[in-house]
Short mmCIF file of C-alpha atoms and ligand atoms in Angstrom, two decimals:
data_model
loop_
_atom_site.label_atom_id
_atom_site.label_comp_id
_atom_site.label_asym_id
_atom_site.label_seq_id
_atom_site.Cartn_x
_atom_site.Cartn_y
_atom_site.Cartn_z
CA MET A 1 89.98 126.56 100.97
CA TYR A 2 90.48 123.80 103.34
CA ASP A 3 93.31 123.54 105.91
CA TYR A 4 94.23 120.15 104.59
CA ASP A 5 93.40 118.10 101.33
CA PHE A 6 93.30 114.93 103.43
CA PHE A 7 93.34 115.00 107.24
CA VAL A 8 94.10 111.20 108.97
CA ILE A 9 92.54 110.57 112.49
CA GLY A 10 94.67 107.75 113.89
CA ALA A 11 98.57 107.14 113.60
CA GLY A 12 98.46 103.28 113.25
CA SER A 13 99.46 100.85 110.35
CA GLY A 14 96.65 102.02 107.98
CA GLY A 15 96.64 105.78 108.87
CA VAL A 16 100.42 106.29 108.92
CA ARG A 17 100.34 104.32 105.15
CA ALA A 18 97.43 106.45 103.84
CA SER A 19 98.81 109.75 104.70
CA ARG A 20 102.25 109.32 103.70
CA MET A 21 101.27 108.02 100.04
CA ALA A 22 98.90 110.53 99.98
CA ALA A 23 101.54 113.45 100.99
CA LYS A 24 103.67 111.34 98.30
CA TYR A 25 101.10 112.18 95.65
CA GLY A 26 100.84 115.70 96.24
CA ALA A 27 98.24 116.13 98.96
CA LYS A 28 98.52 118.50 101.86
CA VAL A 29 98.01 115.89 104.70
CA GLY A 30 97.80 116.39 108.46
CA LEU A 31 97.53 113.53 110.78
CA CYS A 32 96.31 113.49 114.59
CA GLU A 33 96.78 110.66 117.23
CA ASP A 34 96.22 111.06 121.04
CA TYR A 35 98.97 108.18 121.71
CA ARG A 36 101.77 107.18 120.08
CA VAL A 37 102.50 107.01 116.14
CA GLY A 38 103.05 103.30 115.21
CA GLY A 39 99.39 102.02 116.47
CA THR A 40 98.86 98.63 118.09
CA CYS A 41 101.07 96.83 115.72
CA VAL A 42 104.49 98.84 116.63
CA ILE A 43 103.34 99.95 120.13
CA ARG A 44 101.78 96.94 121.90
CA GLY A 45 101.03 94.02 119.32
CA CYS A 46 103.02 92.33 116.49
CA VAL A 47 106.41 94.02 117.33
CA PRO A 48 106.79 93.87 120.92
CA LYS A 49 104.98 90.29 120.32
CA LYS A 50 107.64 88.97 118.56
CA LEU A 51 110.63 90.28 120.37
CA PHE A 52 108.59 88.14 123.39
CA VAL A 53 108.03 85.19 121.26
CA TYR A 54 112.19 85.22 120.60
CA ALA A 55 112.58 85.64 124.33
CA SER A 56 110.46 82.85 125.20
CA GLU A 57 111.73 80.50 122.80
CA TYR A 58 115.33 80.40 124.38
CA SER A 59 114.44 78.30 127.07
CA SER A 60 113.90 75.39 124.75
CA HIS A 61 116.76 76.32 122.65
CA PHE A 62 118.83 76.10 125.63
CA LYS A 63 117.54 72.66 126.41
CA ASP A 64 117.73 71.71 122.51
CA GLY A 65 121.59 72.73 122.93
CA LEU A 66 122.09 69.81 124.93
CA GLY A 67 121.83 67.02 122.26
CA PHE A 68 124.32 69.13 120.40
CA GLY A 69 127.15 68.98 122.65
CA TRP A 70 126.35 72.41 124.43
CA SER A 71 126.43 72.37 128.34
CA SER A 72 124.06 73.92 130.23
CA SER A 73 125.26 76.71 132.45
CA ASP A 74 123.74 79.80 134.13
CA HIS A 75 120.70 80.49 131.71
CA SER A 76 118.61 82.52 134.16
CA PHE A 77 116.34 84.96 132.41
CA ASN A 78 115.84 88.89 133.45
CA TRP A 79 112.63 90.33 132.29
CA LYS A 80 113.52 93.61 133.06
CA THR A 81 116.17 93.47 130.70
CA LEU A 82 113.88 91.95 128.06
CA LYS A 83 111.27 94.97 128.84
CA ILE A 84 114.16 97.68 128.37
CA ASN A 85 115.31 96.30 125.31
CA LYS A 86 111.61 96.02 124.08
CA ASP A 87 111.11 99.44 125.16
CA ASN A 88 114.11 100.81 123.35
CA GLU A 89 113.40 98.84 120.18
CA VAL A 90 109.76 99.96 119.75
CA ASN A 91 110.90 103.78 120.78
CA ARG A 92 113.38 103.43 117.64
CA LEU A 93 110.50 102.18 115.15
CA GLU A 94 108.51 104.77 116.41
CA GLU A 95 111.11 107.64 115.80
CA LEU A 96 111.66 106.09 112.44
CA TYR A 97 107.67 106.41 111.45
CA ARG A 98 108.02 109.95 112.40
CA LYS A 99 110.97 110.69 110.66
CA ASN A 100 109.22 109.25 107.46
CA LEU A 101 106.10 111.18 108.18
CA ASP A 102 108.24 114.16 108.49
CA ASN A 103 110.33 113.77 105.31
CA HIS A 104 106.99 113.61 103.33
CA GLN A 105 105.68 116.89 105.14
CA VAL A 106 102.87 114.83 106.88
CA GLU A 107 101.67 117.43 109.68
CA ILE A 108 101.50 115.35 112.94
CA ILE A 109 99.42 116.66 115.57
CA LYS A 110 99.34 115.12 119.08
CA ALA A 111 95.69 115.39 120.04
CA ARG A 112 92.28 113.43 119.45
CA GLY A 113 90.26 114.16 116.69
CA LYS A 114 86.18 114.27 116.73
CA LEU A 115 84.46 115.21 113.72
CA ILE A 116 82.20 117.90 113.97
CA ASP A 117 80.81 118.23 110.39
CA LYS A 118 81.90 116.14 107.03
CA HIS A 119 84.63 118.62 106.85
CA THR A 120 85.65 119.88 110.46
CA VAL A 121 87.62 118.02 112.84
CA GLU A 122 87.85 119.06 116.48
CA LEU A 123 91.25 118.36 117.95
CA THR A 124 91.43 118.22 121.65
CA ASP A 125 94.68 117.75 123.96
CA SER A 126 95.55 118.51 127.62
CA ARG A 127 96.00 122.30 126.55
CA GLY A 128 92.16 122.33 124.87
CA SER A 129 90.62 122.16 121.78
CA SER A 130 91.20 123.79 118.26
CA ILE A 131 89.25 123.42 115.02
CA LEU A 132 90.49 122.56 111.60
CA THR A 133 89.13 121.47 107.92
CA ALA A 134 90.01 119.08 105.48
CA SER A 135 88.52 118.18 102.03
CA LYS A 136 88.87 114.46 102.79
CA ILE A 137 89.06 112.80 106.01
CA LEU A 138 90.27 109.24 107.06
CA ILE A 139 89.05 107.17 110.14
CA ALA A 140 91.89 104.76 110.99
CA THR A 141 91.70 104.27 114.44
CA GLY A 142 91.86 100.60 114.99
CA SER A 143 90.64 98.68 117.84
CA TRP A 144 90.54 97.71 121.53
CA PRO A 145 90.27 94.69 123.27
CA SER A 146 86.82 93.74 124.28
CA TYR A 147 85.79 91.95 127.46
CA PRO A 148 82.58 89.92 128.03
CA CYS A 149 80.75 91.28 130.94
CA ILE A 150 81.23 88.96 133.93
CA PRO A 151 81.52 89.46 137.72
CA GLY A 152 85.16 90.47 138.47
CA ILE A 153 86.06 91.31 134.95
CA GLU A 154 87.48 94.25 136.54
CA TYR A 155 90.25 92.15 137.77
CA ALA A 156 91.13 91.10 134.07
CA ILE A 157 93.92 92.86 131.99
CA SER A 158 94.39 92.76 128.15
CA SER A 159 97.51 92.32 125.88
CA ASN A 160 98.09 95.88 126.00
CA GLU A 161 98.93 95.87 129.78
CA VAL A 162 101.41 92.51 129.22
CA PHE A 163 103.79 94.98 127.37
CA GLU A 164 104.23 97.04 130.31
CA PHE A 165 104.47 94.61 133.16
CA GLU A 166 107.10 95.21 135.90
CA GLU A 167 107.36 92.07 136.87
CA LEU A 168 106.42 88.60 135.79
CA PRO A 169 103.87 87.00 137.62
CA LYS A 170 104.06 83.27 138.81
CA ARG A 171 100.87 82.09 137.27
CA ILE A 172 98.88 83.50 134.52
CA THR A 173 95.50 82.42 133.25
CA VAL A 174 94.96 83.58 129.40
CA VAL A 175 91.07 83.40 128.29
CA GLY A 176 90.33 83.01 124.52
CA GLY A 177 91.37 80.73 121.65
CA GLY A 178 92.20 83.16 119.00
CA TYR A 179 95.62 84.65 117.79
CA ILE A 180 96.36 86.72 121.16
CA ALA A 181 95.25 84.07 123.21
CA VAL A 182 97.81 81.12 121.77
CA GLU A 183 100.60 83.52 121.18
CA MET A 184 100.25 84.85 124.82
CA ALA A 185 100.14 81.24 126.29
CA GLY A 186 103.36 80.39 124.03
CA ILE A 187 105.40 83.34 125.56
CA PHE A 188 104.44 82.99 129.00
CA ASN A 189 104.85 79.13 129.20
CA GLY A 190 108.62 79.85 127.56
CA LEU A 191 109.66 82.48 129.84
CA GLY A 192 108.69 80.09 132.77
CA VAL A 193 105.26 81.26 133.99
CA GLU A 194 102.64 78.52 135.18
CA THR A 195 100.31 79.12 132.39
CA SER A 196 96.76 78.19 131.96
CA LEU A 197 94.59 78.97 128.73
CA ILE A 198 90.77 78.67 128.99
CA TYR A 199 88.70 78.35 125.85
CA ARG A 200 85.06 78.23 125.42
CA GLY A 201 84.81 76.04 122.16
CA ASN A 202 86.08 72.39 121.16
CA GLU A 203 89.14 73.33 119.56
CA ILE A 204 91.17 76.42 119.83
CA LEU A 205 91.33 78.91 116.96
CA ARG A 206 88.33 78.70 115.21
CA GLY A 207 88.29 79.27 111.60
CA PHE A 208 91.52 77.68 110.87
CA ASP A 209 92.15 74.14 109.56
CA LEU A 210 91.08 71.65 112.17
CA GLU A 211 93.69 69.26 112.08
CA ILE A 212 96.24 71.96 112.72
CA ARG A 213 94.34 73.47 115.56
CA ALA A 214 94.01 70.08 117.33
CA LYS A 215 98.19 69.67 116.56
CA LEU A 216 98.78 73.30 118.40
CA ARG A 217 96.64 71.98 121.34
CA GLU A 218 98.59 68.92 121.60
CA GLU A 219 101.72 70.46 121.44
CA MET A 220 101.00 73.13 123.72
CA LEU A 221 99.71 70.63 126.18
CA LYS A 222 103.15 68.71 125.72
CA LYS A 223 104.68 72.02 126.60
CA GLY A 224 103.25 71.96 129.84
CA ILE A 225 100.55 74.69 128.95
CA ASP A 226 97.34 74.05 131.02
CA VAL A 227 94.86 74.41 127.75
CA ARG A 228 91.38 73.95 129.03
CA ILE A 229 88.45 73.59 126.06
CA ASN A 230 84.71 73.69 126.78
CA GLU A 231 85.53 75.90 129.43
CA GLU A 232 84.29 79.44 130.70
CA VAL A 233 84.99 81.35 133.23
CA GLU A 234 81.60 82.29 135.17
CA LYS A 235 83.32 84.90 137.96
CA ILE A 236 86.71 86.26 139.15
CA VAL A 237 87.19 86.86 142.85
CA LYS A 238 90.09 88.68 144.18
CA THR A 239 92.04 86.67 147.27
CA SER A 240 94.57 87.59 149.52
CA ASP A 241 96.97 85.94 147.29
CA GLY A 242 95.98 86.40 143.58
CA TYR A 243 92.58 85.45 142.20
CA LEU A 244 90.43 82.50 142.06
CA LEU A 245 88.31 82.09 138.81
CA ASN A 246 85.00 80.09 139.13
CA LEU A 247 84.54 77.96 136.30
CA LEU A 248 81.69 76.12 134.41
CA ASN A 249 81.34 72.80 135.90
CA ASN A 250 82.20 73.99 139.21
CA ASN A 251 85.83 73.93 138.54
CA GLU A 252 88.01 76.51 140.37
CA LEU A 253 91.56 77.87 139.32
CA LYS A 254 93.78 80.07 141.07
CA THR A 255 95.86 82.46 139.31
CA ASP A 256 97.98 85.68 139.81
CA CYS A 257 96.86 87.52 136.46
CA ILE A 258 94.20 87.13 134.14
CA VAL A 259 94.70 88.15 130.51
CA TYR A 260 91.69 88.29 128.19
CA ALA A 261 91.99 88.05 124.46
CA THR A 262 88.51 87.80 123.61
CA GLY A 263 88.29 89.78 120.36
CA ARG A 264 88.68 93.36 119.75
CA LYS A 265 86.37 96.19 118.86
CA ALA A 266 86.36 99.11 116.67
CA ASN A 267 87.43 102.76 118.21
CA THR A 268 84.69 104.16 116.65
CA GLY A 269 82.89 105.78 119.80
CA ASN A 270 82.44 109.27 120.94
CA MET A 271 83.99 110.69 117.87
CA GLY A 272 80.94 112.20 116.36
CA LEU A 273 80.70 109.67 113.52
CA GLU A 274 77.15 108.76 113.48
CA GLU A 275 76.18 112.71 113.96
CA VAL A 276 77.67 113.56 110.54
CA GLY A 277 75.98 110.48 109.01
CA ILE A 278 78.39 108.00 108.95
CA LYS A 279 76.86 104.32 109.24
CA LEU A 280 77.92 102.12 111.68
CA LYS A 281 77.25 98.32 111.98
CA ALA A 282 75.47 97.08 115.45
CA ASN A 283 79.17 96.22 116.51
CA GLY A 284 80.29 99.70 115.95
CA ASP A 285 82.31 98.79 112.46
CA ILE A 286 82.37 101.27 109.97
CA TYR A 287 80.44 100.53 106.95
CA VAL A 288 82.92 101.25 103.79
CA ASP A 289 82.58 100.72 99.95
CA GLU A 290 85.16 98.66 97.82
CA TYR A 291 87.21 102.02 97.92
CA TYR A 292 87.09 102.40 101.69
CA ARG A 293 84.13 105.20 101.62
CA SER A 294 82.06 105.54 104.42
CA THR A 295 78.21 106.82 103.90
CA VAL A 296 79.45 110.20 103.80
CA ASP A 297 81.10 110.91 100.23
CA ASN A 298 84.31 112.67 101.63
CA ILE A 299 84.93 110.19 104.70
CA PHE A 300 86.98 107.13 104.49
CA ALA A 301 87.66 104.58 106.96
CA VAL A 302 90.54 101.61 106.38
CA GLY A 303 92.04 98.96 109.12
CA ASP A 304 90.29 97.42 111.79
CA VAL A 305 87.60 99.94 112.39
CA THR A 306 86.28 98.64 108.93
CA GLY A 307 85.52 94.98 110.77
CA GLY A 308 87.62 93.18 108.14
CA MET A 309 90.42 90.91 109.02
CA GLN A 310 92.06 92.83 111.63
CA LEU A 311 95.74 92.29 110.37
CA THR A 312 98.54 94.89 109.96
CA PRO A 313 99.28 94.15 106.54
CA ILE A 314 95.44 94.42 105.22
CA ALA A 315 95.12 97.87 106.92
CA ILE A 316 98.58 99.05 105.37
CA LYS A 317 97.44 97.90 101.87
CA GLU A 318 93.76 99.50 102.54
CA GLY A 319 95.52 102.93 103.48
CA ALA A 320 98.01 102.72 100.30
CA ALA A 321 94.82 101.77 97.93
CA LEU A 322 92.63 104.84 99.36
CA ALA A 323 95.71 107.17 98.69
CA ALA A 324 96.21 105.78 95.24
CA THR A 325 92.32 106.10 94.49
CA GLN A 326 91.79 109.45 96.00
CA PHE A 327 95.45 111.19 95.44
CA ASN A 328 96.86 109.58 92.33
CA ASP A 329 93.69 108.89 90.08
CA THR A 330 94.05 105.39 90.12
CA PRO A 331 91.20 103.33 91.62
CA THR A 332 92.73 100.58 93.57
CA PHE A 333 91.04 98.21 96.08
CA VAL A 334 92.48 95.15 97.98
CA ASN A 335 92.16 91.49 96.96
CA TYR A 336 91.04 89.63 99.71
CA ASP A 337 91.57 86.40 98.75
CA ASN A 338 94.32 83.85 99.71
CA ILE A 339 95.57 85.97 102.63
CA PRO A 340 98.51 84.37 103.84
CA THR A 341 98.70 84.37 107.87
CA ALA A 342 100.77 83.58 110.63
CA ILE A 343 100.10 82.86 114.23
CA PHE A 344 103.25 83.24 116.47
CA SER A 345 102.31 80.35 118.58
CA GLN A 346 104.65 77.71 119.77
CA PRO A 347 104.93 75.93 117.69
CA PRO A 348 104.15 78.26 115.21
CA ILE A 349 101.36 78.51 112.50
CA GLY A 350 101.41 79.62 108.96
CA THR A 351 98.48 78.99 106.74
CA VAL A 352 97.08 80.70 103.43
CA GLY A 353 93.55 79.70 101.33
CA LEU A 354 91.00 77.25 102.52
CA SER A 355 91.08 74.80 105.25
CA GLU A 356 90.25 71.49 104.38
CA GLU A 357 86.73 71.86 106.26
CA ASP A 358 86.09 75.25 104.05
CA ALA A 359 87.53 73.47 100.74
CA ARG A 360 85.11 70.37 101.14
CA ASP A 361 82.30 72.59 101.88
CA ARG A 362 83.02 74.68 98.60
CA TYR A 363 84.51 71.75 96.35
CA GLY A 364 82.94 68.71 98.16
CA ASP A 365 84.42 65.26 96.78
CA ASN A 366 86.94 66.99 94.58
CA ILE A 367 89.37 67.77 97.04
CA GLN A 368 92.20 65.88 97.85
CA VAL A 369 94.13 66.41 100.78
CA TYR A 370 98.08 65.81 101.05
CA LYS A 371 99.66 65.63 104.16
CA SER A 372 102.98 65.25 105.80
CA GLU A 373 103.65 64.56 109.43
CA TYR A 374 107.58 64.75 110.88
CA LYS A 375 109.72 65.50 113.19
CA SER A 376 112.00 68.40 112.28
CA MET A 377 115.67 67.62 111.67
CA LYS A 378 116.77 69.88 114.67
CA PHE A 379 114.76 67.98 116.80
CA THR A 380 116.13 64.59 116.46
CA LEU A 381 119.43 65.30 118.20
CA ALA A 382 117.79 68.11 120.79
CA GLY A 383 115.38 65.15 121.72
CA ARG A 384 112.88 67.18 121.62
CA ASP A 385 109.17 65.58 121.37
CA GLU A 386 107.57 68.21 119.00
CA ARG A 387 106.22 67.02 115.48
CA SER A 388 105.22 69.54 112.62
CA LEU A 389 102.42 68.93 110.17
CA ILE A 390 102.15 70.21 106.61
CA LYS A 391 98.95 69.77 104.63
CA ILE A 392 97.90 71.08 100.90
CA LEU A 393 94.44 70.98 99.39
CA VAL A 394 93.91 70.28 95.70
CA ASP A 395 90.94 70.76 93.78
CA CYS A 396 90.90 67.92 91.47
CA LYS A 397 89.05 69.10 88.72
CA THR A 398 91.56 71.92 88.02
CA ASP A 399 94.67 70.66 90.09
CA LYS A 400 94.67 73.81 91.73
CA VAL A 401 96.22 74.01 95.23
CA VAL A 402 93.45 75.97 97.00
CA GLY A 403 94.68 75.71 100.86
CA ALA A 404 98.13 75.45 102.24
CA HIS A 405 98.85 74.94 106.16
CA MET A 406 101.70 74.23 108.27
CA ILE A 407 102.62 73.97 111.73
CA GLY A 408 106.11 73.76 112.74
CA PRO A 409 109.18 75.84 112.99
CA ASP A 410 109.78 78.52 110.36
CA SER A 411 105.96 78.01 109.22
CA ALA A 412 105.68 81.89 109.07
CA GLU A 413 108.69 82.47 106.88
CA ILE A 414 107.59 79.46 104.89
CA ILE A 415 103.88 80.22 104.16
CA GLN A 416 104.58 83.65 102.75
CA GLY A 417 106.14 81.79 98.98
CA MET A 418 103.07 79.46 99.49
CA GLY A 419 101.10 82.62 99.25
CA ILE A 420 102.56 83.87 96.06
CA ALA A 421 102.07 80.32 94.53
CA ILE A 422 98.60 80.00 95.65
CA LYS A 423 97.75 83.59 94.91
CA CYS A 424 99.36 82.82 91.20
CA GLY A 425 96.81 79.55 90.92
CA ALA A 426 99.73 77.16 91.01
CA THR A 427 98.67 73.37 90.50
CA LYS A 428 99.70 70.41 92.36
CA ALA A 429 101.58 69.15 89.05
CA GLN A 430 103.94 72.37 89.32
CA PHE A 431 104.39 71.96 92.88
CA ASP A 432 105.35 68.42 92.07
CA ASP A 433 107.56 69.92 89.17
CA THR A 434 109.65 72.20 91.76
CA VAL A 435 112.80 71.03 92.98
CA ALA A 436 113.16 70.40 96.59
CA VAL A 437 115.28 72.51 99.15
CA HIS A 438 117.15 69.78 100.64
CA PRO A 439 117.36 69.21 103.60
CA SER A 440 114.67 71.64 104.75
CA SER A 441 110.89 71.44 106.20
CA ALA A 442 109.94 73.60 103.12
CA GLU A 443 110.65 70.61 100.78
CA GLU A 444 107.81 68.56 102.15
CA PHE A 445 105.39 71.17 100.51
CA VAL A 446 106.83 69.83 96.66
CA LEU A 447 107.51 66.07 97.95
CA MET A 448 104.08 65.45 98.91
CA LYS A 449 102.24 62.07 97.45
P1 NDP B 501 90.03 86.37 118.02
O1 NDP B 501 89.05 87.07 117.49
O2 NDP B 501 91.11 85.87 117.17
O3 NDP B 501 89.72 85.03 118.93
C1 NDP B 501 88.83 85.89 120.16
C2 NDP B 501 88.69 84.68 120.97
O4 NDP B 501 87.95 84.73 122.49
C3 NDP B 501 87.77 83.47 120.16
O5 NDP B 501 88.76 82.06 120.51
C4 NDP B 501 86.48 83.32 120.93
O6 NDP B 501 85.96 82.40 120.90
C5 NDP B 501 87.18 84.22 122.35
N1 NDP B 501 85.86 85.04 123.08
C6 NDP B 501 85.03 85.66 122.44
N2 NDP B 501 84.27 86.15 123.19
C7 NDP B 501 84.23 85.46 124.32
C8 NDP B 501 83.51 85.36 125.65
N3 NDP B 501 82.33 86.32 125.91
N4 NDP B 501 83.89 84.44 126.25
C9 NDP B 501 85.00 83.68 126.19
N5 NDP B 501 85.88 83.72 125.16
C10 NDP B 501 85.27 84.69 124.29
O7 NDP B 501 90.64 87.77 118.79
P2 NDP B 501 92.28 88.07 119.40
O8 NDP B 501 91.60 89.02 120.47
O9 NDP B 501 92.80 86.82 119.89
O10 NDP B 501 92.76 88.90 118.42
C11 NDP B 501 92.19 89.91 117.66
C12 NDP B 501 92.65 90.18 116.20
O11 NDP B 501 94.13 90.70 116.25
C13 NDP B 501 92.69 89.14 115.40
O12 NDP B 501 91.51 88.57 115.18
C14 NDP B 501 93.65 89.15 114.40
O13 NDP B 501 93.18 89.20 113.42
C15 NDP B 501 94.64 89.97 115.14
N6 NDP B 501 95.90 89.35 115.56
C16 NDP B 501 96.77 88.77 114.47
C17 NDP B 501 98.14 88.50 114.89
C18 NDP B 501 98.98 88.14 113.91
O14 NDP B 501 98.62 88.20 112.54
N7 NDP B 501 99.67 86.90 114.23
C19 NDP B 501 98.48 88.32 116.29
C20 NDP B 501 97.47 88.72 117.35
C21 NDP B 501 96.52 89.60 116.86
P3 NDP B 501 85.23 81.40 119.60
O15 NDP B 501 86.06 81.06 118.58
O16 NDP B 501 84.25 80.62 120.59
O17 NDP B 501 84.52 82.85 119.23
#
């Protein structure tokens, strides 16, 4: 009766996973996307960002090498080479995504989708519009950078544009103190760009463990990043050789490029959502129940559009859960407790569970804090002045580890395993009972007294 059993709007992490799984369960699936398959993560987020992080780390690696007997030769950096190679890798991944969808008989349509009624989607591309119908519809359109309204904001760019730079600027200013801001600041600084970061609050990375946040700022400052806290941009003025930022307290800053990383808003505008009865929150996020159903019974939403944690693995899990619930007769929802996450700052951060501040709020004086601050073995011969910090938080009543945090090399790799342990309810006694992997940084997690 309908053209499709399931029609998905948006080919990012959540939409791709939901459509592929639904097709695997036997549904006839269509998917529309007006840009590229892969979404923010693959095209202008996690993947190219991580490649840029790797690129930017070489400047420190080359310096570290001197202490290990390597002599310095010409270590000049070529942005164009990095950009071309990054583009090739993103193209390769996009192609893989497409092939995977093709293999599952998901029909990919390059067009913009808009709801006409609860079963009808209008598709628009450069040639015009067409109409299709579907029994169930998924909105998986992700999010988009949001900017504050200040004079001159039109001169600012977001992380989206950074991935398309033809040349590196000499000076850059990043505004914000969240994931994207600290990651971008680390990348540019490592690539030799004079980098400033402007954050409005007392300490960057609000919501994370306070000591870890302070440590990151300390290390960023040591690396030469001009991190300014309790500071705000009031106005951006274009000048003959770049931009002048008027800051609070009559401060000024000259720069060549301004990147705003001040959060992202759901892509829910001009899609006919409210017209068909889908309720949106004041900020544009879509209300969904625990099975990702919107206020219209056959229309669902997953990923950033629902206003949860804006993380690729969350969107993927939600997409898979939705497909299992709707097309495999297996009601499934995502457990949002103890989600491990990494910030690819320099040094990187890995974290899972409660921060010390949240743990104290929840468990009061029952919280025992174990800490280890140390210099990585690699940095001894390298002579690098960088220290790592590891913390675990234990609820003394149950002996359960309720939070694990790390800032230092390999944090992202190490925290995944900690995530499993905490998810399983591991106790401090079980951490202590685990034999250390020696010599490593990870062993600190099982050696804290
Ligand atoms: P975040 O929400 O992480 O951070 C936004 C930052 O901008 C905060 O420091 C916030 O300050 C500040 N801010 C907000 N509004 C203003 C304003 N009007 N003026 C000045 N500063 C402002 O958003 P991001 O843009 O960094 O990242 C978006 C999401 O993408 C993240 O939440 C994360 O989930 C995801 N992401 C994940 C990554 C990973 O997994 N490694 C990497 C990159 C992104 P305040 O703290 O005071 O509110």
